[in-house]
Amino acid sequence: MRLKQFFSIILPWLLFVTCSANTTDTLVVIVHPGNLNQHISQHQLVDLYMGKYAAFPDGTLAKVLDYEQGHPLRTLFLTSLTGRPIGQINAYWSQVKFSGKASFPQAYQSIDAILEEVASTPDAIGYVPASAVTEDVKVVYRFVQ
Amino acid sequence: MCPHRRSLRTSKWCIVLFNKHSLITRLTLLLSLTTLLFSVIYAKLYYRHVFEEELARANGTVMQIGKTVSATASIAAYLEDKDLATEVVNGLISNDIILSAALVSKDTLLAKSILHSGPGSIQLKLVNPFFLSENIGMIHIAPNTLIIEQNARSIALGGVKTMLVVILPIIILLTTLVYWQVTRPLNNLGKQLAKILPGSAQRLKVDNHASHNEIGRIELGINSLLDKAEALFEQERSLRAEVVELEKRFRLMFEQSSSPTLLVKEEGDILLINDAAKDLLVGMGIDVDERFPENLGLYCKTPDILYTFTENSIKQKQVMQSEFEFLNPLTQSTVWLSIIVLNTLSDGKWYFQVFLADITLRKTMLNQLNKRAQRDSLTGLYNRYGAELMLLDWIDNQCTFSLLLIDLDKFKPINDVYGHNAGDALLKHIACQLSGAMDTTDLVCRWGGDEFLVARLDITQQELTRLAQQLLEAINQPMPFEHREGQTELAVGASIGIAHFPQHAENLKGLVECADVAMYSIKKTSRNNFTFYSE
């Protein structure tokens, strides 16, 4: 019953949020307000999210946050960031997984969880729709619509 | 066909094939060598072509393989993931046509196969999987040229093999055809030719079906040549027979001729000499191997005349005849030869035929006859003819001489009383007496009947007077004579008339007349005395 109640409340909201995000909002990359990096380039973002580097441009170690596989925001983010279809990116990861050289982003379920984690962790980096940005986080990259 | 014949034929084949000079062997060798040469050239060219093609193909394949792995390789280069790179390299070299490979990120070598050395490899750029314009590394792939070479070689060899499979039967076929169509007929022709005697009736056998090809035409040509040869031989043979016959006759004529004949070269070498000439010359002690006329000149009494005679004959190219006296050294007797030299021109060279004749007998007979004509048969003294010849000779030579004409006194009565025998004997006696009184160089002759005549060259009046007296004494010497009634002595006197030449007369007739006049003046007067002619 509780689960049914939860779904009846959460899912329509999620749908709304997703749809509004897809149609209206652009995604922004956020970090802890205390983070010294004011801006991160697309290339640096690709290197972070594709597991090449696990550090910010200034050299401080980064905790890369991502949504779980299949999340619409992740698909949107990664395709926008790399300009490749999501299938290719998944294939990339499946190849990389075996060697264990790359560092995988940590997967989260929701925007709120990301926001909360970024706000509370100084070296975290994540992405949310621009409309969801709070004062507790700092935007370092904004996708051009 | 019996096995023996078959083996014989096989051996003939072998002889034909292994004789290095035979056409078929040469043709086969030449064809084989040419084929070999072309095969080698073809193999080289084809190999090069195939190798290049294979190399290009291999490079293409390598590129394709490289492209296939380039996505993974890009990831490996992007992440600088050595494990993934090694996996990529191992995957690459598992291909036969790839010898070695290496994966390099921007500045570090991520993975490399053991054999990889660097040069000669194909390079493939790797781009950032997310930023295609960014080069992040390189794959080096070295194609396995050894395998490519091997492939090319086997392909080229295969090509050559295919070619040879086509060409070799053609060569064998060609050789066989040439053997059957050319070599065998030619050998056959050669064998037939070797058996044929030129000039005989033998001919080559010409196959009807082969008569239109080249060999057939050669055979026909040879046969027509043989026809001509036979005709010529026949002609030559009959001519030769004629010549032989003629030669035999001539030889017979020459050899058996009793007339000694020589054929002499212009330089004097004796070419031919018949038996008669040989007998004659050998009998005269003349060397027949010596040159003419020097061999004759050795024993000729007048060699200079002989040489001039032959020289003139050669110079004037005329028939010359002369007689020469020789001394036979074997018998020390005189030999007279008549020599006729006849010049003949043959093949641009001059020869002379020499005809010899032994005329000694004729010459002696003539001499004897001559002598007999000049002698008085009873007394052996010169007769009137002989005396006239001698005196005329003296007169011709302007000799000074005196002539004594002697006429016997009272000879006729002796003839009448004692007969002709007594007369003849007395005449002989007188002749003997006169001869005894005169020198051998003087002339003593029976002038006729009981008349004698003597003459002496270059005599003085005094000597002449003494001679006349001696002659009278000699004549007066009586001759013992036997007749039927007994022995008696016969004696005569003589009237002698003397005349001188050229003092008394210019010719013989006149001189004799002068002597006659003087003699008659004695006859009419004193008798048995002498007197000189006086005008």
Short mmCIF file of N, CA, C and O in Angstrom, two decimals, chain B residues 219-284:
data_model
loop_
_atom_site.label_atom_id
_atom_site.label_comp_id
_atom_site.label_asym_id
_atom_site.label_seq_id
_atom_site.Cartn_x
_atom_site.Cartn_y
_atom_site.Cartn_z
N GLU B 219 63.04 -34.09 -103.73
CA GLU B 219 63.27 -35.44 -104.26
C GLU B 219 63.09 -35.45 -105.77
O GLU B 219 63.88 -36.03 -106.51
N LEU B 220 62.02 -34.75 -106.22
CA LEU B 220 61.79 -34.69 -107.66
C LEU B 220 62.95 -33.99 -108.35
O LEU B 220 63.43 -34.41 -109.41
N GLY B 221 63.42 -32.90 -107.70
CA GLY B 221 64.56 -32.16 -108.25
C GLY B 221 65.79 -33.03 -108.35
O GLY B 221 66.49 -33.03 -109.37
N ILE B 222 66.04 -33.80 -107.28
CA ILE B 222 67.21 -34.70 -107.28
C ILE B 222 67.08 -35.73 -108.39
O ILE B 222 68.03 -36.04 -109.10
N ASN B 223 65.85 -36.24 -108.55
CA ASN B 223 65.65 -37.25 -109.59
C ASN B 223 65.92 -36.67 -110.98
O ASN B 223 66.54 -37.33 -111.82
N SER B 224 65.48 -35.43 -111.20
CA SER B 224 65.73 -34.85 -112.52
C SER B 224 67.23 -34.60 -112.70
O SER B 224 67.78 -34.76 -113.79
N LEU B 225 67.87 -34.23 -111.57
CA LEU B 225 69.33 -34.06 -111.61
C LEU B 225 70.02 -35.38 -111.94
O LEU B 225 70.97 -35.44 -112.74
N LEU B 226 69.51 -36.45 -111.31
CA LEU B 226 70.06 -37.78 -111.57
C LEU B 226 69.87 -38.17 -113.04
O LEU B 226 70.74 -38.79 -113.64
N ASP B 227 68.69 -37.78 -113.59
CA ASP B 227 68.44 -38.06 -115.01
C ASP B 227 69.53 -37.41 -115.86
O ASP B 227 70.14 -38.04 -116.72
N LYS B 228 69.74 -36.11 -115.57
CA LYS B 228 70.73 -35.37 -116.35
C LYS B 228 72.11 -35.99 -116.16
O LYS B 228 72.87 -36.15 -117.12
N ALA B 229 72.40 -36.32 -114.89
CA ALA B 229 73.71 -36.90 -114.59
C ALA B 229 73.90 -38.19 -115.36
O ALA B 229 74.97 -38.45 -115.92
N GLU B 230 72.84 -38.99 -115.39
CA GLU B 230 72.95 -40.27 -116.08
C GLU B 230 73.23 -40.04 -117.58
O GLU B 230 74.10 -40.69 -118.17
N ALA B 231 72.46 -39.07 -118.14
CA ALA B 231 72.66 -38.79 -119.56
C ALA B 231 74.09 -38.32 -119.83
O ALA B 231 74.77 -38.80 -120.75
N LEU B 232 74.54 -37.41 -118.95
CA LEU B 232 75.90 -36.89 -119.11
C LEU B 232 76.93 -37.99 -118.96
O LEU B 232 77.89 -38.08 -119.72
N PHE B 233 76.69 -38.85 -117.95
CA PHE B 233 77.62 -39.94 -117.70
C PHE B 233 77.69 -40.85 -118.92
O PHE B 233 78.76 -41.30 -119.32
N GLU B 234 76.49 -41.11 -119.48
CA GLU B 234 76.41 -42.00 -120.62
C GLU B 234 77.23 -41.43 -121.78
O GLU B 234 78.06 -42.11 -122.40
N GLN B 235 77.00 -40.12 -121.99
CA GLN B 235 77.70 -39.42 -123.06
C GLN B 235 79.21 -39.48 -122.82
O GLN B 235 79.98 -39.83 -123.71
N GLU B 236 79.55 -39.16 -121.57
CA GLU B 236 80.95 -39.14 -121.18
C GLU B 236 81.60 -40.51 -121.36
O GLU B 236 82.70 -40.65 -121.87
N ARG B 237 80.80 -41.54 -120.97
CA ARG B 237 81.31 -42.90 -121.03
C ARG B 237 81.61 -43.30 -122.49
O ARG B 237 82.66 -43.85 -122.79
N SER B 238 80.64 -42.96 -123.36
CA SER B 238 80.86 -43.36 -124.76
C SER B 238 82.03 -42.57 -125.35
O SER B 238 82.85 -43.12 -126.09
N LEU B 239 82.08 -41.29 -124.96
CA LEU B 239 83.20 -40.46 -125.43
C LEU B 239 84.52 -41.04 -124.95
O LEU B 239 85.49 -41.15 -125.71
N ARG B 240 84.50 -41.42 -123.67
CA ARG B 240 85.73 -41.93 -123.09
C ARG B 240 86.16 -43.22 -123.80
O ARG B 240 87.33 -43.44 -124.09
N ALA B 241 85.14 -44.06 -124.08
CA ALA B 241 85.43 -45.30 -124.78
C ALA B 241 86.07 -45.00 -126.14
O ALA B 241 87.07 -45.63 -126.52
N GLU B 242 85.50 -43.97 -126.80
CA GLU B 242 86.06 -43.58 -128.09
C GLU B 242 87.50 -43.12 -127.94
O GLU B 242 88.39 -43.52 -128.69
N VAL B 243 87.67 -42.28 -126.90
CA VAL B 243 89.01 -41.74 -126.67
C VAL B 243 89.99 -42.86 -126.37
O VAL B 243 91.11 -42.90 -126.90
N VAL B 244 89.52 -43.80 -125.52
CA VAL B 244 90.39 -44.92 -125.15
C VAL B 244 90.77 -45.72 -126.39
O VAL B 244 91.93 -46.08 -126.58
N GLU B 245 89.75 -45.93 -127.22
CA GLU B 245 89.98 -46.71 -128.44
C GLU B 245 91.00 -46.00 -129.33
O GLU B 245 91.98 -46.60 -129.80
N LEU B 246 90.73 -44.69 -129.50
CA LEU B 246 91.64 -43.89 -130.32
C LEU B 246 93.05 -43.90 -129.75
O LEU B 246 94.03 -44.10 -130.46
N GLU B 247 93.08 -43.72 -128.43
CA GLU B 247 94.37 -43.66 -127.76
C GLU B 247 95.12 -44.97 -127.96
O GLU B 247 96.32 -44.99 -128.21
N LYS B 248 94.33 -46.05 -127.86
CA LYS B 248 94.93 -47.37 -128.02
C LYS B 248 95.56 -47.48 -129.42
O LYS B 248 96.69 -47.94 -129.58
N ARG B 249 94.75 -47.00 -130.39
CA ARG B 249 95.25 -47.08 -131.76
C ARG B 249 96.49 -46.23 -131.95
O ARG B 249 97.49 -46.65 -132.53
N PHE B 250 96.37 -45.02 -131.41
CA PHE B 250 97.52 -44.12 -131.55
C PHE B 250 98.74 -44.68 -130.86
O PHE B 250 99.86 -44.63 -131.36
N ARG B 251 98.46 -45.22 -129.67
CA ARG B 251 99.57 -45.79 -128.90
C ARG B 251 100.21 -46.93 -129.69
O ARG B 251 101.44 -47.04 -129.75
N LEU B 252 99.29 -47.75 -130.25
CA LEU B 252 99.78 -48.87 -131.04
C LEU B 252 100.65 -48.35 -132.18
O LEU B 252 101.75 -48.84 -132.43
N MET B 253 100.09 -47.30 -132.82
CA MET B 253 100.81 -46.72 -133.95
C MET B 253 102.17 -46.20 -133.52
O MET B 253 103.18 -46.40 -134.17
N PHE B 254 102.11 -45.53 -132.34
CA PHE B 254 103.33 -44.91 -131.85
C PHE B 254 104.30 -45.95 -131.31
O PHE B 254 105.46 -45.99 -131.68
N GLU B 255 103.73 -46.82 -130.43
CA GLU B 255 104.59 -47.78 -129.75
C GLU B 255 105.18 -48.80 -130.72
O GLU B 255 106.35 -49.14 -130.64
N GLN B 256 104.28 -49.30 -131.60
CA GLN B 256 104.70 -50.38 -132.45
C GLN B 256 105.39 -49.90 -133.72
O GLN B 256 105.86 -50.69 -134.51
N SER B 257 105.37 -48.60 -133.88
CA SER B 257 105.98 -48.07 -135.10
C SER B 257 107.46 -48.42 -135.16
O SER B 257 108.16 -48.34 -134.16
N SER B 258 107.88 -48.82 -136.33
CA SER B 258 109.30 -49.14 -136.47
C SER B 258 110.10 -47.87 -136.68
O SER B 258 111.32 -47.88 -136.67
N SER B 259 109.35 -46.77 -136.85
CA SER B 259 110.03 -45.50 -137.00
C SER B 259 110.29 -44.90 -135.63
O SER B 259 109.36 -44.64 -134.88
N PRO B 260 111.55 -44.71 -135.26
CA PRO B 260 111.85 -44.17 -133.93
C PRO B 260 111.29 -42.75 -133.81
O PRO B 260 111.59 -41.89 -134.63
N THR B 261 110.44 -42.55 -132.80
CA THR B 261 109.77 -41.26 -132.64
C THR B 261 109.85 -40.80 -131.19
O THR B 261 109.73 -41.60 -130.26
N LEU B 262 110.03 -39.51 -131.01
CA LEU B 262 110.07 -38.92 -129.66
C LEU B 262 109.08 -37.77 -129.63
O LEU B 262 108.88 -37.09 -130.64
N LEU B 263 108.45 -37.55 -128.45
CA LEU B 263 107.69 -36.33 -128.25
C LEU B 263 108.42 -35.54 -127.18
O LEU B 263 108.64 -36.04 -126.07
N VAL B 264 108.81 -34.33 -127.55
CA VAL B 264 109.69 -33.55 -126.67
C VAL B 264 109.04 -32.23 -126.35
O VAL B 264 108.41 -31.60 -127.21
N LYS B 265 109.16 -31.82 -125.08
CA LYS B 265 108.69 -30.49 -124.68
C LYS B 265 109.61 -29.44 -125.27
O LYS B 265 110.75 -29.73 -125.62
N GLU B 266 109.12 -28.21 -125.29
CA GLU B 266 109.91 -27.12 -125.86
C GLU B 266 111.23 -26.98 -125.11
O GLU B 266 112.26 -26.66 -125.70
N GLU B 267 111.20 -27.26 -123.80
CA GLU B 267 112.42 -27.10 -122.99
C GLU B 267 113.37 -28.28 -123.18
O GLU B 267 114.50 -28.23 -122.69
N GLY B 268 112.89 -29.34 -123.82
CA GLY B 268 113.79 -30.45 -124.11
C GLY B 268 113.50 -31.73 -123.36
O GLY B 268 114.14 -32.74 -123.61
N ASP B 269 112.52 -31.68 -122.40
CA ASP B 269 112.20 -32.91 -121.69
C ASP B 269 111.48 -33.87 -122.62
O ASP B 269 110.54 -33.48 -123.32
N ILE B 270 111.92 -35.12 -122.57
CA ILE B 270 111.31 -36.12 -123.44
C ILE B 270 110.06 -36.64 -122.76
O ILE B 270 110.10 -37.15 -121.64
N LEU B 271 108.91 -36.44 -123.42
CA LEU B 271 107.64 -36.88 -122.84
C LEU B 271 107.33 -38.32 -123.21
O LEU B 271 106.91 -39.10 -122.37
N LEU B 272 107.50 -38.61 -124.46
CA LEU B 272 107.19 -39.96 -124.95
C LEU B 272 108.33 -40.45 -125.82
O LEU B 272 108.95 -39.66 -126.54
N ILE B 273 108.55 -41.72 -125.75
CA ILE B 273 109.58 -42.30 -126.61
C ILE B 273 109.12 -43.70 -126.95
O ILE B 273 108.69 -44.45 -126.07
N ASN B 274 109.09 -44.05 -128.20
CA ASN B 274 108.61 -45.40 -128.52
C ASN B 274 109.78 -46.39 -128.51
O ASN B 274 110.95 -46.01 -128.36
N ASP B 275 109.38 -47.67 -128.57
CA ASP B 275 110.39 -48.72 -128.41
C ASP B 275 111.48 -48.64 -129.46
O ASP B 275 112.67 -48.84 -129.16
N ALA B 276 111.06 -48.30 -130.70
CA ALA B 276 112.03 -48.23 -131.79
C ALA B 276 113.09 -47.17 -131.47
O ALA B 276 114.30 -47.42 -131.62
N ALA B 277 112.61 -46.01 -130.97
CA ALA B 277 113.55 -44.93 -130.65
C ALA B 277 114.44 -45.34 -129.49
O ALA B 277 115.64 -45.07 -129.48
N LYS B 278 113.80 -46.02 -128.51
CA LYS B 278 114.57 -46.44 -127.34
C LYS B 278 115.69 -47.39 -127.76
O LYS B 278 116.84 -47.24 -127.35
N ASP B 279 115.30 -48.38 -128.61
CA ASP B 279 116.29 -49.36 -129.07
C ASP B 279 117.43 -48.66 -129.80
O ASP B 279 118.61 -48.93 -129.54
N LEU B 280 117.04 -47.74 -130.69
CA LEU B 280 118.04 -47.06 -131.50
C LEU B 280 119.01 -46.27 -130.62
O LEU B 280 120.23 -46.42 -130.73
N LEU B 281 118.44 -45.46 -129.70
CA LEU B 281 119.28 -44.58 -128.90
C LEU B 281 120.12 -45.37 -127.92
O LEU B 281 121.30 -45.08 -127.73
N VAL B 282 119.48 -46.38 -127.28
CA VAL B 282 120.24 -47.19 -126.32
C VAL B 282 121.37 -47.91 -127.05
O VAL B 282 122.50 -48.00 -126.56
N GLY B 283 121.05 -48.39 -128.28
CA GLY B 283 122.07 -49.06 -129.08
C GLY B 283 123.22 -48.13 -129.42
O GLY B 283 124.35 -48.58 -129.65
N MET B 284 122.93 -46.83 -129.45
CA MET B 284 123.98 -45.87 -129.77
C MET B 284 124.67 -45.34 -128.52
O MET B 284 125.48 -44.43 -128.58
#
